[in-house]
Coordinates of C-alpha atoms in Angstrom, one line a residue:
X1 CA 75.1 112.8 145.3
X2 CA 76.0 110.2 142.6
X3 CA 79.7 110.3 143.6
X4 CA 78.8 110.0 147.3
X5 CA 76.7 106.9 146.7
X6 CA 79.4 105.3 144.6
X7 CA 81.9 106.1 147.4
X8 CA 79.7 104.5 150.0
X9 CA 79.2 101.4 147.9
X10 CA 83.0 101.1 147.4
X11 CA 83.7 101.5 151.1
X12 CA 81.0 98.9 151.8
X13 CA 82.5 96.4 149.3
X14 CA 85.9 96.9 150.9
X15 CA 84.6 96.3 154.4
X16 CA 82.9 93.1 153.2
X17 CA 86.0 91.8 151.5
X18 CA 88.2 92.6 154.5
X19 CA 85.7 90.9 156.8
X20 CA 85.6 87.8 154.6
X21 CA 89.4 87.7 154.5
X22 CA 89.6 88.0 158.2
X23 CA 87.2 85.1 158.8
X24 CA 89.1 83.0 156.3
X25 CA 92.4 83.8 158.0
X26 CA 91.1 83.0 161.5
X27 CA 89.5 79.7 160.4
X28 CA 92.6 78.6 158.4
X29 CA 95.0 79.6 161.1
X30 CA 93.0 77.7 163.7
X31 CA 92.7 74.6 161.5
X32 CA 96.4 74.6 160.5
X33 CA 97.7 75.0 164.1
X34 CA 95.3 72.5 165.6
X35 CA 96.5 68.9 166.2
X36 CA 94.7 66.8 163.6
X37 CA 96.8 63.7 164.0
X38 CA 94.9 60.4 164.0
X39 CA 94.5 58.6 167.3
X40 CA 97.6 56.4 168.1
X41 CA 100.0 58.8 166.4
X42 CA 103.3 59.2 168.4
X43 CA 105.6 62.3 168.5
X44 CA 109.0 61.2 167.2
X45 CA 111.8 63.3 168.6
X46 CA 114.5 61.2 166.9
X47 CA 114.3 59.0 163.8
X48 CA 115.4 55.4 163.6
X49 CA 116.1 53.4 160.5
X50 CA 115.4 54.8 157.0
X51 CA 113.6 52.3 154.7
X52 CA 113.7 53.0 151.0
X53 CA 111.4 51.6 148.4
X54 CA 112.3 52.4 144.8
X55 CA 110.0 52.3 141.8
X56 CA 112.0 51.1 138.8
X57 CA 111.0 49.3 135.7
X58 CA 107.4 49.4 136.8
X59 CA 108.2 47.4 140.0
X60 CA 108.8 48.1 143.6
X61 CA 112.3 47.2 145.0
X62 CA 110.4 45.6 147.9
X63 CA 106.6 45.1 148.1
X64 CA 106.6 45.2 151.9
X65 CA 108.6 46.9 154.6
X66 CA 108.7 45.9 158.3
X67 CA 109.6 48.9 160.5
X68 CA 109.5 50.3 164.0
X69 CA 107.9 53.5 165.3
X70 CA 109.9 56.6 164.4
X71 CA 111.7 55.0 161.5
X72 CA 111.2 56.7 158.2
X73 CA 109.9 55.4 154.8
X74 CA 111.1 56.9 151.6
X75 CA 109.4 56.0 148.3
X76 CA 111.5 57.0 145.3
X77 CA 110.7 57.1 141.6
X78 CA 113.6 55.9 139.5
X79 CA 111.5 55.5 136.4
X80 CA 111.0 58.1 133.6
X81 CA 107.2 57.7 134.1
X82 CA 105.4 60.2 136.3
X83 CA 104.1 58.5 139.5
X84 CA 101.3 59.6 141.9
X85 CA 102.2 57.8 145.1
X86 CA 99.2 57.5 147.4
X87 CA 98.7 56.1 150.8
X88 CA 95.7 53.8 151.6
X89 CA 93.9 51.5 149.2
X90 CA 93.3 52.5 145.6
X91 CA 90.5 55.1 145.3
X92 CA 90.3 55.5 149.1
X93 CA 93.4 57.4 150.0
X94 CA 94.2 57.7 153.7
X95 CA 96.8 60.2 154.8
X96 CA 99.9 58.9 156.6
X97 CA 102.0 61.4 158.4
X98 CA 100.0 64.1 156.7
X99 CA 100.6 62.8 153.2
X100 CA 97.7 61.6 151.2
X101 CA 99.4 61.5 147.8
X102 CA 102.4 63.0 146.1
X103 CA 103.4 63.4 142.4
X104 CA 106.9 62.1 141.8
X105 CA 108.9 62.8 138.6
X106 CA 112.0 60.7 137.9
X107 CA 114.5 61.2 140.7
X108 CA 112.0 62.5 143.2
X109 CA 110.8 60.9 146.4
X110 CA 108.4 61.3 149.3
X111 CA 109.4 60.5 152.9
X112 CA 107.1 59.9 155.9
X113 CA 107.9 59.4 159.5
X114 CA 106.4 56.1 160.7
X115 CA 104.5 57.5 163.6
X116 CA 101.4 55.2 163.7
X117 CA 101.6 51.5 164.5
X118 CA 99.8 49.1 162.2
X119 CA 99.9 47.9 158.6
X120 CA 99.3 50.4 155.8
X121 CA 99.1 50.4 152.0
X122 CA 100.6 52.6 149.3
X123 CA 100.3 52.5 145.6
X124 CA 100.9 54.4 142.3
X125 CA 97.5 55.9 141.7
X126 CA 98.2 56.2 138.0
X127 CA 99.5 52.6 137.7
X128 CA 97.6 50.8 140.4
X129 CA 99.3 47.5 139.7
X130 CA 102.2 49.0 141.6
X131 CA 101.3 48.6 145.2
X132 CA 103.0 47.9 148.5
X133 CA 102.6 47.9 152.2
X134 CA 104.4 48.6 155.4
X135 CA 104.0 47.4 158.9
X136 CA 105.0 49.6 161.8
X137 CA 105.5 47.9 165.2
X138 CA 106.2 49.2 168.7
X139 CA 109.5 47.2 169.0

């Protein structure tokens, strides 16, 4: 009888774990496949100009970029210092093209497709004096 009870408990635990995993899978799959783009986001089927901002010697190569919808923006770390590039104002990160923040070692970069018109901020969250902006227009 003792082994039968243990067997039933084991089967019950397995059923509960499988049910939980099933629910997590369904919820995650629905969330990841749903369109969660902010209002005003356009679908870019082709890319325009690539704009590059480089962080070197604790400075941005350009503090502001003017761009058009469907251009791309690449932020590259050319310093030996680890960077945490974040979009939005310091301490209130706002994802742009699905990227909220990205850790960049020397030689690494992050690229976003400029798919929302407006003016946006980015900064190095670890060194917040390094900050820039970009304006995306409908030209």
